[in-house]
One Martini backbone bead per residue (centre of mass of N, CA, C, O) as a GRO file, in nm:
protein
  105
    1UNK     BB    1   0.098   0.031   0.021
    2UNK     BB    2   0.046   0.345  -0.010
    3UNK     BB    3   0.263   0.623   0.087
    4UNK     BB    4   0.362   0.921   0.222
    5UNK     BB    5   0.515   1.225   0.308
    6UNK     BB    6   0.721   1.450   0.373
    7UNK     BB    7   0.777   1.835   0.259
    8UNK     BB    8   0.926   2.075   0.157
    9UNK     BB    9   0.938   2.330  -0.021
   10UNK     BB   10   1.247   2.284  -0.161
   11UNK     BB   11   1.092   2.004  -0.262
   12UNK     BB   12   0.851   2.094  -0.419
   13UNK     BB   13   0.985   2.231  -0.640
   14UNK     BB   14   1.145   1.988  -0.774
   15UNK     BB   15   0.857   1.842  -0.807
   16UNK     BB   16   0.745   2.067  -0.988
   17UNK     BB   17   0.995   2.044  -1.167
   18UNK     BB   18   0.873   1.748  -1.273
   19UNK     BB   19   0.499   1.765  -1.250
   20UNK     BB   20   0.339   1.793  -1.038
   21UNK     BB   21   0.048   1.784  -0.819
   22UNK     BB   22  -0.142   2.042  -0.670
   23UNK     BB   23  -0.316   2.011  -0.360
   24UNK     BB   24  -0.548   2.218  -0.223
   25UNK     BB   25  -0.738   2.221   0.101
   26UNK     BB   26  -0.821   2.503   0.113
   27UNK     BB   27  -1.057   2.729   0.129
   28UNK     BB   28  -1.151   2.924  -0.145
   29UNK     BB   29  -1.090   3.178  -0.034
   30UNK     BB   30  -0.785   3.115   0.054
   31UNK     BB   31  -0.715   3.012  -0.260
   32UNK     BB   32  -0.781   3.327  -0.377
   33UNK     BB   33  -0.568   3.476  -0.236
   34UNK     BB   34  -0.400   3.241  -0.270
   35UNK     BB   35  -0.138   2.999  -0.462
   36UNK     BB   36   0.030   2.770  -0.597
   37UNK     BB   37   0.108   2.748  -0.924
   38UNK     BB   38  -0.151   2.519  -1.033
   39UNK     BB   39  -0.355   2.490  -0.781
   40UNK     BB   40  -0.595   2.260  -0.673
   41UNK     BB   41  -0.901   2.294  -0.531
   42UNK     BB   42  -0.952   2.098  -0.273
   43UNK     BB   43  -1.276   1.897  -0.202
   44UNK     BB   44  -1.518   1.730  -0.133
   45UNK     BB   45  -1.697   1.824  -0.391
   46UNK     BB   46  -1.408   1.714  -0.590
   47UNK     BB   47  -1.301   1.480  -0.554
   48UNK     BB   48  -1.410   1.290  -0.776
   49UNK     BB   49  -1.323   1.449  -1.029
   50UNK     BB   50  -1.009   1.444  -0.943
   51UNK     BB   51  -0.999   1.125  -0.971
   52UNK     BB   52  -1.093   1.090  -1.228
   53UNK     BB   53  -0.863   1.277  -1.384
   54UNK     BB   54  -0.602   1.117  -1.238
   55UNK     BB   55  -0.297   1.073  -1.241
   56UNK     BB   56  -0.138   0.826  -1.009
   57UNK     BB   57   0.185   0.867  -1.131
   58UNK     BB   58   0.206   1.110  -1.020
   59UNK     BB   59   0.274   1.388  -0.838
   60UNK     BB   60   0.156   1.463  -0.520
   61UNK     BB   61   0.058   1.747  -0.341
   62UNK     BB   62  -0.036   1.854  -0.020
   63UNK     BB   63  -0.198   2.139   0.095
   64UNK     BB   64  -0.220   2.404   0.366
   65UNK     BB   65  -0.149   2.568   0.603
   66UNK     BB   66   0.034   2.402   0.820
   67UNK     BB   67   0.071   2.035   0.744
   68UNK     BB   68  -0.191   1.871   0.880
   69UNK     BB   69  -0.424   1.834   0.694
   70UNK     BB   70  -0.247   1.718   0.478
   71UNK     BB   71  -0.199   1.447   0.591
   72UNK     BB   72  -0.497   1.313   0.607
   73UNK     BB   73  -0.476   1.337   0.256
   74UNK     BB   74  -0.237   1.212   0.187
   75UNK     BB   75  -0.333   0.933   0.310
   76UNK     BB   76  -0.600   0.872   0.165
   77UNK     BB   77  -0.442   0.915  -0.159
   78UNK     BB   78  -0.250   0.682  -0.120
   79UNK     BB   79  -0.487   0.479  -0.053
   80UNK     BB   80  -0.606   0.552  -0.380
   81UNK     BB   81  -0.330   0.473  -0.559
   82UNK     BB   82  -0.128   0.665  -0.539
   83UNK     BB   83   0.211   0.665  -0.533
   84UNK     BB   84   0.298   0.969  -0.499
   85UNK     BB   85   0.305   1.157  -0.157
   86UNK     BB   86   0.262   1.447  -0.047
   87UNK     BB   87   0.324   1.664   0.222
   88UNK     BB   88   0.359   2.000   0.331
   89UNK     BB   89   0.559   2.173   0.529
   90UNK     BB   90   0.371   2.400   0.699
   91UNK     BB   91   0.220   2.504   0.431
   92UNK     BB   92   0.159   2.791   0.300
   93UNK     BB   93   0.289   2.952   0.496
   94UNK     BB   94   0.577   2.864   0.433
   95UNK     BB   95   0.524   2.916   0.117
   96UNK     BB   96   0.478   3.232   0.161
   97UNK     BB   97   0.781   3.295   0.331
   98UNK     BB   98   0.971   3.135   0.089
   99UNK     BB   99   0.809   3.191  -0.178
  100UNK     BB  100   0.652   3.526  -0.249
  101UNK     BB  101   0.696   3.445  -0.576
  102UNK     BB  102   0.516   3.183  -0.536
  103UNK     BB  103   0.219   3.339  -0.619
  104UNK     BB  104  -0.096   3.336  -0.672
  105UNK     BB  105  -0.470   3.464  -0.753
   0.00000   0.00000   0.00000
């Protein structure tokens, strides 16, 4: 069975820049506000839609506020046959304070 890891902001950067998919699970109003560039807004109501469209084999990267509720999400997708699932460490206020130029609205 498919497990996730934990990763930094710089190890992400990486992972995006092999083709990873930022799957971001806050809120809508905070995802509109910022959010890692080409994160897709993760949420309860789309989590089907996002599973049929889903490469299993893509690297995925799964962020949050803080990079705790990021973990039982990234738990979850691994656990649905994600092959590589990542955590992001600290969550988008980390990505927001080490990357404040690798951010969109």
């Amino acid at each position: 069975m498919s497990q996730y890891i934990c990763i930094s902001s710089a190890q992400a950067i990486e992972w995006l820049d092999k083709g990873a998919v930022i799957a971001d699970i806050r809120d809508a109003q905070s995802f509109q506000q910022g959010h890692i560039p080409g994160a897709f807004n993760l949420s309860n109501d789309n989590l089907h839609e996002f599973m049929m469209a889903a490469e299993f084999e893509t690297p995925l990267i799964v962020c949050c506020y803080h990079g705790i509720s990021s973990q039982s999400a990234a738990d979850y997708l691994a656990k649905q046959g994600f092959e590589q699932v990542s955590s992001l460490d600290g969550g988008f206020e980390a990505w927001s304070a080490s990357h404040p130029d690798k951010i969109e609205a």
